[in-house]
Amino acid sequence: MRMDTFPITRPGPVRRVRDVTVYAAGQWVPHRDVLVADGTIVEIAPADLEPRDGDLDGSGGHLIPGFVNTHTHLQQSVMRGIGEGQPLLNWLLTVGEETAAITPERAYLAAVAGSLDALRSGTTALVEHMWPHPSEEVHAAVLRALDDTGVRALLGRGVADRPDASRKWGMDPRLLQPLGEILEHTERLATAARGTRVQVGLAVPNPRCLTPEGMTAVREFAQHRAMTVSIHLLETTTDDTMCREHAGRGAVDHLDAHGFLWDRVLAVHCCELDAHGRELLARRGVAVSYNPMSNMRLGSGVAPIPEMLEAGIDVGLGVDGAASNDTQDMLETLRIGSYVQRALHRKADLFGFDTMMSLATDGANTTLGMAPRPGGVAVGDPADLTLIRFERDFGCLPVRDPGASLLTTGSRQIVDTVLVAGEPVIRDGRSTRIDETALVSRLSDLAPGVLAGVHG
């Protein structure tokens, strides 16, 4: 099937960010040059104001590591506002109808839109958790979109082997195929991704969607290839209720009994994770993706993040899909992720800028197979960087403390330039690769068809 993709422009790499204030080792350090070679930061030095080829003028700006969005569903970028006000299971059924009907063309368009939405808020890497789908063309479309936009990504190929149209104890049968075929396709997808900024993993809808035999097969496949496995876990009480009813134990114990908790598993949401579950996930090395905006939108609750961190669990920040947030704005998620914990615990000193930056740039990187980035920008790190200019939004001014301003007032307007592997994929707040006017036109043309699909 022919797919109408966007023409791509690839700008030359940045070799130096000149005379910028850098967030490094937990501090803001002014008047520094950040030198880049082969996509990697090779030196941070006092500013040399003599211009050179490959310079990005950082004067007056603030440089931070790019955000890592640990959970999203890019296909939902053409489902914004869907199922508003519905509880989770009803919402899943509504979204499932759109997912079953997705075409490669719409999957490509949605993934381009979602990736650019993420990049323009300072996200340089994301985890795309795909739902199971039998179409290889749909997966190829998403991979093409990720490569076209230039974002770094972990593409989770959806996997499930228990059918259930109600979604209570399994997955929509229309989206399933034999497990062996899924794993063979995952292998081919990983081969197709070589040479791009995309790595491939596996994405499990929830603990209810894999049989014990399926868990064994997925674990062995993933561990043999050092792949990350992402799984929705305890977003609400449904996982525990259904696992106790059908398997005689809670969701965390059900997974553990079948060896499905290890150090390359990313557990998403975990709003209902109790002390026993926290201890077990910590012991197994499982990381958690914290998605505060989505959890608020769907009324799922607030994940016990302070307790997880105290238990020794690695926690990364996630935006979730555009059907439950409904943007890919990591700056908004950074702020709300802090504020909702402060409100719940009635403590204003919880989750300040340094803590939230750690969650947003480094929290789950080891589990994701990405480079650790503790404390900010550092030599040896990938040149995945965001140049902030607070003066782009007067609502951020005056700046007393850059970290406080970023956390409490930061908006996508202040994101000036985004580098991935040293390439400026966003410049002056716009994509350097994709014609955004053409993207807006195609998304606008899609709207009547989307509405017909929902209401027709």
PDB file of C-alpha atoms in Angstrom, residues 15-260:
ATOM      1  CA  ARG A  15      29.094  21.560  16.431  1.00  0.00           C
ATOM      2  CA  ARG A  16      28.960  24.103  19.239  1.00  0.00           C
ATOM      3  CA  VAL A  17      26.315  25.768  21.368  1.00  0.00           C
ATOM      4  CA  ARG A  18      28.064  29.069  22.022  1.00  0.00           C
ATOM      5  CA  ASP A  19      27.977  31.202  25.179  1.00  0.00           C
ATOM      6  CA  VAL A  20      25.015  29.547  26.877  1.00  0.00           C
ATOM      7  CA  THR A  21      23.960  29.029  30.497  1.00  0.00           C
ATOM      8  CA  VAL A  22      24.142  25.249  31.036  1.00  0.00           C
ATOM      9  CA  TYR A  23      22.296  23.113  33.588  1.00  0.00           C
ATOM     10  CA  ALA A  24      25.164  20.809  34.621  1.00  0.00           C
ATOM     11  CA  ALA A  25      25.861  18.852  37.820  1.00  0.00           C
ATOM     12  CA  GLY A  26      22.660  20.259  39.298  1.00  0.00           C
ATOM     13  CA  GLN A  27      23.719  23.891  38.793  1.00  0.00           C
ATOM     14  CA  TRP A  28      23.219  26.686  36.260  1.00  0.00           C
ATOM     15  CA  VAL A  29      26.642  27.576  34.843  1.00  0.00           C
ATOM     16  CA  PRO A  30      26.746  30.758  32.687  1.00  0.00           C
ATOM     17  CA  HIS A  31      28.843  31.611  29.628  1.00  0.00           C
ATOM     18  CA  ARG A  32      29.786  28.135  28.498  1.00  0.00           C
ATOM     19  CA  ASP A  33      30.433  26.573  25.118  1.00  0.00           C
ATOM     20  CA  VAL A  34      29.080  23.048  24.638  1.00  0.00           C
ATOM     21  CA  LEU A  35      31.027  21.264  21.905  1.00  0.00           C
ATOM     22  CA  VAL A  36      29.524  18.403  19.940  1.00  0.00           C
ATOM     23  CA  ALA A  37      31.095  15.782  17.668  1.00  0.00           C
ATOM     24  CA  ASP A  38      29.451  12.739  16.091  1.00  0.00           C
ATOM     25  CA  GLY A  39      26.255  13.326  18.057  1.00  0.00           C
ATOM     26  CA  THR A  40      28.005  13.368  21.437  1.00  0.00           C
ATOM     27  CA  ILE A  41      28.949  16.147  23.875  1.00  0.00           C
ATOM     28  CA  VAL A  42      32.760  16.225  23.871  1.00  0.00           C
ATOM     29  CA  GLU A  43      33.557  19.349  25.910  1.00  0.00           C
ATOM     30  CA  ILE A  44      31.986  22.014  28.113  1.00  0.00           C
ATOM     31  CA  ALA A  45      34.312  24.999  28.278  1.00  0.00           C
ATOM     32  CA  PRO A  46      34.350  28.729  29.055  1.00  0.00           C
ATOM     33  CA  ALA A  47      32.778  30.648  26.182  1.00  0.00           C
ATOM     34  CA  ASP A  48      34.911  31.607  23.188  1.00  0.00           C
ATOM     35  CA  LEU A  49      32.948  34.372  21.473  1.00  0.00           C
ATOM     36  CA  GLU A  50      34.710  33.986  18.127  1.00  0.00           C
ATOM     37  CA  PRO A  51      32.048  32.575  15.716  1.00  0.00           C
ATOM     38  CA  ARG A  52      32.704  29.246  13.979  1.00  0.00           C
ATOM     39  CA  ASP A  53      30.989  27.123  11.369  1.00  0.00           C
ATOM     40  CA  GLY A  54      28.354  24.891  12.951  1.00  0.00           C
ATOM     41  CA  ASP A  55      27.628  27.291  15.819  1.00  0.00           C
ATOM     42  CA  LEU A  56      24.289  27.642  17.555  1.00  0.00           C
ATOM     43  CA  ASP A  57      24.194  30.992  19.316  1.00  0.00           C
ATOM     44  CA  GLY A  58      23.177  30.282  22.908  1.00  0.00           C
ATOM     45  CA  SER A  59      23.722  33.776  24.300  1.00  0.00           C
ATOM     46  CA  GLY A  60      20.924  34.718  26.679  1.00  0.00           C
ATOM     47  CA  GLY A  61      19.584  31.137  26.571  1.00  0.00           C
ATOM     48  CA  HIS A  62      19.543  28.176  28.951  1.00  0.00           C
ATOM     49  CA  LEU A  63      20.592  24.669  27.870  1.00  0.00           C
ATOM     50  CA  ILE A  64      19.086  21.538  29.436  1.00  0.00           C
ATOM     51  CA  PRO A  65      19.092  17.826  28.584  1.00  0.00           C
ATOM     52  CA  GLY A  66      16.200  16.794  26.363  1.00  0.00           C
ATOM     53  CA  PHE A  67      13.220  15.232  28.104  1.00  0.00           C
ATOM     54  CA  VAL A  68      12.558  11.481  27.890  1.00  0.00           C
ATOM     55  CA  ASN A  69       8.828  10.781  27.640  1.00  0.00           C
ATOM     56  CA  THR A  70       8.572   7.257  29.050  1.00  0.00           C
ATOM     57  CA  HIS A  71       5.067   6.526  27.751  1.00  0.00           C
ATOM     58  CA  THR A  72       2.876   7.541  24.845  1.00  0.00           C
ATOM     59  CA  HIS A  73       0.529   6.197  22.158  1.00  0.00           C
ATOM     60  CA  LEU A  74       1.278   8.289  19.079  1.00  0.00           C
ATOM     61  CA  GLN A  75      -1.636   6.911  17.054  1.00  0.00           C
ATOM     62  CA  GLN A  76      -3.945   8.693  19.480  1.00  0.00           C
ATOM     63  CA  SER A  77      -2.769  12.043  18.101  1.00  0.00           C
ATOM     64  CA  VAL A  78      -5.765  11.827  15.738  1.00  0.00           C
ATOM     65  CA  MET A  79      -8.068  10.886  18.638  1.00  0.00           C
ATOM     66  CA  ARG A  80      -7.820  14.042  20.755  1.00  0.00           C
ATOM     67  CA  GLY A  81     -10.835  14.535  23.020  1.00  0.00           C
ATOM     68  CA  ILE A  82     -12.158  11.021  22.425  1.00  0.00           C
ATOM     69  CA  GLY A  83     -14.131   9.339  25.210  1.00  0.00           C
ATOM     70  CA  GLU A  84     -14.091  12.456  27.393  1.00  0.00           C
ATOM     71  CA  GLY A  85     -15.666  11.745  30.772  1.00  0.00           C
ATOM     72  CA  GLN A  86     -15.726   7.957  30.358  1.00  0.00           C
ATOM     73  CA  PRO A  87     -14.253   5.610  32.997  1.00  0.00           C
ATOM     74  CA  LEU A  88     -11.169   3.662  31.955  1.00  0.00           C
ATOM     75  CA  LEU A  89     -12.750   0.429  30.664  1.00  0.00           C
ATOM     76  CA  ASN A  90     -15.372   2.317  28.625  1.00  0.00           C
ATOM     77  CA  TRP A  91     -12.677   4.668  27.360  1.00  0.00           C
ATOM     78  CA  LEU A  92     -10.549   1.671  26.295  1.00  0.00           C
ATOM     79  CA  LEU A  93     -13.442   0.265  24.269  1.00  0.00           C
ATOM     80  CA  THR A  94     -13.990   3.634  22.573  1.00  0.00           C
ATOM     81  CA  VAL A  95     -10.312   4.015  21.741  1.00  0.00           C
ATOM     82  CA  GLY A  96     -10.245   0.385  20.641  1.00  0.00           C
ATOM     83  CA  GLU A  97     -12.748   1.074  17.874  1.00  0.00           C
ATOM     84  CA  GLU A  98     -10.477   3.754  16.415  1.00  0.00           C
ATOM     85  CA  THR A  99      -7.391   1.564  16.870  1.00  0.00           C
ATOM     86  CA  ALA A 100      -8.948  -1.376  15.037  1.00  0.00           C
ATOM     87  CA  ALA A 101      -9.772   0.920  12.107  1.00  0.00           C
ATOM     88  CA  ILE A 102      -6.352   2.627  11.878  1.00  0.00           C
ATOM     89  CA  THR A 103      -4.757   2.693   8.437  1.00  0.00           C
ATOM     90  CA  PRO A 104      -1.054   3.083   7.600  1.00  0.00           C
ATOM     91  CA  GLU A 105      -1.781   6.575   6.253  1.00  0.00           C
ATOM     92  CA  ARG A 106      -3.458   7.691   9.488  1.00  0.00           C
ATOM     93  CA  ALA A 107      -0.848   5.933  11.623  1.00  0.00           C
ATOM     94  CA  TYR A 108       1.921   7.826   9.816  1.00  0.00           C
ATOM     95  CA  LEU A 109       0.158  11.170  10.081  1.00  0.00           C
ATOM     96  CA  ALA A 110      -0.652  10.634  13.762  1.00  0.00           C
ATOM     97  CA  ALA A 111       2.907   9.603  14.623  1.00  0.00           C
ATOM     98  CA  VAL A 112       4.399  12.596  12.798  1.00  0.00           C
ATOM     99  CA  ALA A 113       2.014  14.967  14.583  1.00  0.00           C
ATOM    100  CA  GLY A 114       2.619  13.367  17.979  1.00  0.00           C
ATOM    101  CA  SER A 115       6.395  13.295  17.572  1.00  0.00           C
ATOM    102  CA  LEU A 116       6.563  16.949  16.557  1.00  0.00           C
ATOM    103  CA  ASP A 117       4.216  17.890  19.413  1.00  0.00           C
ATOM    104  CA  ALA A 118       6.679  16.150  21.748  1.00  0.00           C
ATOM    105  CA  LEU A 119       9.801  17.678  20.205  1.00  0.00           C
ATOM    106  CA  ARG A 120       8.507  21.232  20.418  1.00  0.00           C
ATOM    107  CA  SER A 121       8.112  20.890  24.190  1.00  0.00           C
ATOM    108  CA  GLY A 122      11.748  19.809  24.583  1.00  0.00           C
ATOM    109  CA  THR A 123      11.299  16.032  24.356  1.00  0.00           C
ATOM    110  CA  THR A 124      14.189  14.363  22.550  1.00  0.00           C
ATOM    111  CA  ALA A 125      13.310  10.714  23.256  1.00  0.00           C
ATOM    112  CA  LEU A 126      10.012   8.906  23.702  1.00  0.00           C
ATOM    113  CA  VAL A 127       8.621   5.445  24.358  1.00  0.00           C
ATOM    114  CA  GLU A 128       5.896   4.584  21.851  1.00  0.00           C
ATOM    115  CA  HIS A 129       3.687   1.885  23.384  1.00  0.00           C
ATOM    116  CA  MET A 130       1.733   0.483  20.440  1.00  0.00           C
ATOM    117  CA  TRP A 131      -1.393  -1.539  20.930  1.00  0.00           C
ATOM    118  CA  PRO A 132      -1.324  -4.975  19.290  1.00  0.00           C
ATOM    119  CA  HIS A 133      -2.285  -4.749  15.621  1.00  0.00           C
ATOM    120  CA  PRO A 134      -1.981  -7.380  12.874  1.00  0.00           C
ATOM    121  CA  SER A 135      -0.987  -4.927  10.128  1.00  0.00           C
ATOM    122  CA  GLU A 136       2.735  -4.818   9.385  1.00  0.00           C
ATOM    123  CA  GLU A 137       2.084  -1.728   7.261  1.00  0.00           C
ATOM    124  CA  VAL A 138       0.784   0.181  10.296  1.00  0.00           C
ATOM    125  CA  HIS A 139       3.979  -0.554  12.224  1.00  0.00           C
ATOM    126  CA  ALA A 140       6.139   0.381   9.233  1.00  0.00           C
ATOM    127  CA  ALA A 141       4.253   3.678   9.017  1.00  0.00           C
ATOM    128  CA  VAL A 142       4.968   4.518  12.655  1.00  0.00           C
ATOM    129  CA  LEU A 143       8.645   3.607  12.272  1.00  0.00           C
ATOM    130  CA  ARG A 144       8.857   5.795   9.144  1.00  0.00           C
ATOM    131  CA  ALA A 145       7.234   8.709  11.000  1.00  0.00           C
ATOM    132  CA  LEU A 146       9.664   8.470  13.907  1.00  0.00           C
ATOM    133  CA  ASP A 147      12.606   8.392  11.523  1.00  0.00           C
ATOM    134  CA  ASP A 148      11.234  11.289   9.481  1.00  0.00           C
ATOM    135  CA  THR A 149      10.797  13.615  12.465  1.00  0.00           C
ATOM    136  CA  GLY A 150      14.255  12.843  13.920  1.00  0.00           C
ATOM    137  CA  VAL A 151      13.146  12.036  17.454  1.00  0.00           C
ATOM    138  CA  ARG A 152      14.953   9.319  19.422  1.00  0.00           C
ATOM    139  CA  ALA A 153      12.491   6.542  20.259  1.00  0.00           C
ATOM    140  CA  LEU A 154      11.825   3.143  21.736  1.00  0.00           C
ATOM    141  CA  LEU A 155       9.094   1.614  19.578  1.00  0.00           C
ATOM    142  CA  GLY A 156       7.165  -0.981  21.574  1.00  0.00           C
ATOM    143  CA  ARG A 157       5.516  -3.537  19.291  1.00  0.00           C
ATOM    144  CA  GLY A 158       2.157  -4.480  20.853  1.00  0.00           C
ATOM    145  CA  VAL A 159       1.850  -8.067  22.041  1.00  0.00           C
ATOM    146  CA  ALA A 160      -1.014 -10.073  23.570  1.00  0.00           C
ATOM    147  CA  ASP A 161      -2.327 -13.627  23.258  1.00  0.00           C
ATOM    148  CA  ARG A 162      -5.570 -13.753  25.270  1.00  0.00           C
ATOM    149  CA  PRO A 163      -8.710 -12.629  23.386  1.00  0.00           C
ATOM    150  CA  ASP A 164     -11.603 -10.936  25.188  1.00  0.00           C
ATOM    151  CA  ALA A 165     -13.894  -8.424  23.490  1.00  0.00           C
ATOM    152  CA  SER A 166     -14.842  -6.902  26.873  1.00  0.00           C
ATOM    153  CA  ARG A 167     -11.165  -6.072  27.576  1.00  0.00           C
ATOM    154  CA  LYS A 168     -11.611  -7.260  31.176  1.00  0.00           C
ATOM    155  CA  TRP A 169      -9.522 -10.442  30.844  1.00  0.00           C
ATOM    156  CA  GLY A 170      -7.771 -10.109  27.516  1.00  0.00           C
ATOM    157  CA  MET A 171      -7.463  -8.018  24.351  1.00  0.00           C
ATOM    158  CA  ASP A 172      -9.804  -7.107  21.501  1.00  0.00           C
ATOM    159  CA  PRO A 173      -9.755 -10.242  19.270  1.00  0.00           C
ATOM    160  CA  ARG A 174      -9.687  -8.059  16.129  1.00  0.00           C
ATOM    161  CA  LEU A 175      -6.208  -6.861  17.073  1.00  0.00           C
ATOM    162  CA  LEU A 176      -4.689 -10.264  17.846  1.00  0.00           C
ATOM    163  CA  GLN A 177      -2.636 -12.678  15.817  1.00  0.00           C
ATOM    164  CA  PRO A 178      -0.648 -15.806  16.750  1.00  0.00           C
ATOM    165  CA  LEU A 179       2.103 -14.988  19.240  1.00  0.00           C
ATOM    166  CA  GLY A 180       4.788 -16.541  17.080  1.00  0.00           C
ATOM    167  CA  GLU A 181       3.863 -14.213  14.228  1.00  0.00           C
ATOM    168  CA  ILE A 182       4.061 -11.196  16.546  1.00  0.00           C
ATOM    169  CA  LEU A 183       7.545 -12.108  17.722  1.00  0.00           C
ATOM    170  CA  GLU A 184       8.750 -12.849  14.187  1.00  0.00           C
ATOM    171  CA  HIS A 185       7.439  -9.457  13.096  1.00  0.00           C
ATOM    172  CA  THR A 186       9.142  -7.771  16.043  1.00  0.00           C
ATOM    173  CA  GLU A 187      12.431  -9.253  14.839  1.00  0.00           C
ATOM    174  CA  ARG A 188      11.856  -7.866  11.347  1.00  0.00           C
ATOM    175  CA  LEU A 189      10.866  -4.484  12.772  1.00  0.00           C
ATOM    176  CA  ALA A 190      14.099  -4.341  14.781  1.00  0.00           C
ATOM    177  CA  THR A 191      16.067  -5.117  11.622  1.00  0.00           C
ATOM    178  CA  ALA A 192      14.241  -2.356   9.730  1.00  0.00           C
ATOM    179  CA  ALA A 193      15.059   0.137  12.521  1.00  0.00           C
ATOM    180  CA  ARG A 194      18.816  -0.378  12.314  1.00  0.00           C
ATOM    181  CA  GLY A 195      20.630   2.757  11.301  1.00  0.00           C
ATOM    182  CA  THR A 196      17.878   5.012  12.689  1.00  0.00           C
ATOM    183  CA  ARG A 197      17.408   6.621  16.114  1.00  0.00           C
ATOM    184  CA  VAL A 198      14.700   4.062  16.888  1.00  0.00           C
ATOM    185  CA  GLN A 199      15.179   0.930  18.950  1.00  0.00           C
ATOM    186  CA  VAL A 200      12.473  -1.725  19.143  1.00  0.00           C
ATOM    187  CA  GLY A 201      10.945  -3.354  22.222  1.00  0.00           C
ATOM    188  CA  LEU A 202       7.653  -4.971  23.197  1.00  0.00           C
ATOM    189  CA  ALA A 203       4.492  -3.408  24.607  1.00  0.00           C
ATOM    190  CA  VAL A 204       1.994  -5.418  26.674  1.00  0.00           C
ATOM    191  CA  PRO A 205      -1.450  -3.838  27.183  1.00  0.00           C
ATOM    192  CA  ASN A 206      -1.743  -5.082  30.812  1.00  0.00           C
ATOM    193  CA  PRO A 207      -1.255  -8.221  32.950  1.00  0.00           C
ATOM    194  CA  ARG A 208      -4.641  -9.549  31.782  1.00  0.00           C
ATOM    195  CA  CYS A 209      -3.666  -9.815  28.110  1.00  0.00           C
ATOM    196  CA  LEU A 210      -0.952 -12.468  28.257  1.00  0.00           C
ATOM    197  CA  THR A 211      -1.419 -16.132  29.148  1.00  0.00           C
ATOM    198  CA  PRO A 212       1.243 -17.777  31.348  1.00  0.00           C
ATOM    199  CA  GLU A 213       2.675 -19.384  28.204  1.00  0.00           C
ATOM    200  CA  GLY A 214       2.650 -15.985  26.516  1.00  0.00           C
ATOM    201  CA  MET A 215       4.536 -14.401  29.402  1.00  0.00           C
ATOM    202  CA  THR A 216       7.215 -17.051  29.186  1.00  0.00           C
ATOM    203  CA  ALA A 217       7.613 -16.647  25.422  1.00  0.00           C
ATOM    204  CA  VAL A 218       7.730 -12.826  25.570  1.00  0.00           C
ATOM    205  CA  ARG A 219      10.209 -12.817  28.450  1.00  0.00           C
ATOM    206  CA  GLU A 220      12.571 -15.255  26.758  1.00  0.00           C
ATOM    207  CA  PHE A 221      12.364 -13.363  23.459  1.00  0.00           C
ATOM    208  CA  ALA A 222      13.007  -9.977  25.089  1.00  0.00           C
ATOM    209  CA  GLN A 223      15.775 -11.111  27.420  1.00  0.00           C
ATOM    210  CA  HIS A 224      17.654 -12.873  24.625  1.00  0.00           C
ATOM    211  CA  ARG A 225      17.666  -9.593  22.645  1.00  0.00           C
ATOM    212  CA  ALA A 226      18.080  -7.193  25.609  1.00  0.00           C
ATOM    213  CA  MET A 227      14.767  -5.549  24.701  1.00  0.00           C
ATOM    214  CA  THR A 228      12.645  -3.388  26.979  1.00  0.00           C
ATOM    215  CA  VAL A 229       9.095  -4.537  27.712  1.00  0.00           C
ATOM    216  CA  SER A 230       6.533  -1.875  28.613  1.00  0.00           C
ATOM    217  CA  ILE A 231       3.309  -2.904  30.397  1.00  0.00           C
ATOM    218  CA  HIS A 232       0.358  -0.961  31.805  1.00  0.00           C
ATOM    219  CA  LEU A 233       0.057  -2.004  35.451  1.00  0.00           C
ATOM    220  CA  LEU A 234      -2.451  -1.073  38.153  1.00  0.00           C
ATOM    221  CA  GLU A 235      -3.692   2.082  36.453  1.00  0.00           C
ATOM    222  CA  THR A 236      -6.903   1.355  38.381  1.00  0.00           C
ATOM    223  CA  THR A 237      -8.053  -1.512  40.613  1.00  0.00           C
ATOM    224  CA  THR A 238      -9.178  -3.529  37.564  1.00  0.00           C
ATOM    225  CA  ASP A 239      -5.845  -5.374  37.172  1.00  0.00           C
ATOM    226  CA  ASP A 240      -5.913  -6.593  40.758  1.00  0.00           C
ATOM    227  CA  THR A 241      -9.624  -7.453  40.704  1.00  0.00           C
ATOM    228  CA  MET A 242      -9.449  -9.460  37.492  1.00  0.00           C
ATOM    229  CA  CYS A 243      -6.172 -11.205  38.379  1.00  0.00           C
ATOM    230  CA  ARG A 244      -7.564 -12.269  41.757  1.00  0.00           C
ATOM    231  CA  GLU A 245     -10.760 -13.499  40.109  1.00  0.00           C
ATOM    232  CA  HIS A 246      -9.077 -15.453  37.288  1.00  0.00           C
ATOM    233  CA  ALA A 247      -5.604 -16.276  38.636  1.00  0.00           C
ATOM    234  CA  GLY A 248      -6.121 -16.295  42.408  1.00  0.00           C
ATOM    235  CA  ARG A 249      -3.550 -13.586  43.156  1.00  0.00           C
ATOM    236  CA  GLY A 250      -3.022  -9.854  42.705  1.00  0.00           C
ATOM    237  CA  ALA A 251      -1.585  -8.395  39.511  1.00  0.00           C
ATOM    238  CA  VAL A 252       2.009  -7.913  40.710  1.00  0.00           C
ATOM    239  CA  ASP A 253       2.162 -11.396  42.228  1.00  0.00           C
ATOM    240  CA  HIS A 254       0.550 -12.827  39.084  1.00  0.00           C
ATOM    241  CA  LEU A 255       3.320 -11.341  36.930  1.00  0.00           C
ATOM    242  CA  ASP A 256       6.038 -12.396  39.360  1.00  0.00           C
ATOM    243  CA  ALA A 257       4.734 -15.954  39.571  1.00  0.00           C
ATOM    244  CA  HIS A 258       5.364 -16.258  35.828  1.00  0.00           C
ATOM    245  CA  GLY A 259       8.759 -14.558  35.848  1.00  0.00           C
ATOM    246  CA  PHE A 260       7.486 -11.392  34.196  1.00  0.00           C
TER     247      PHE A 260
END
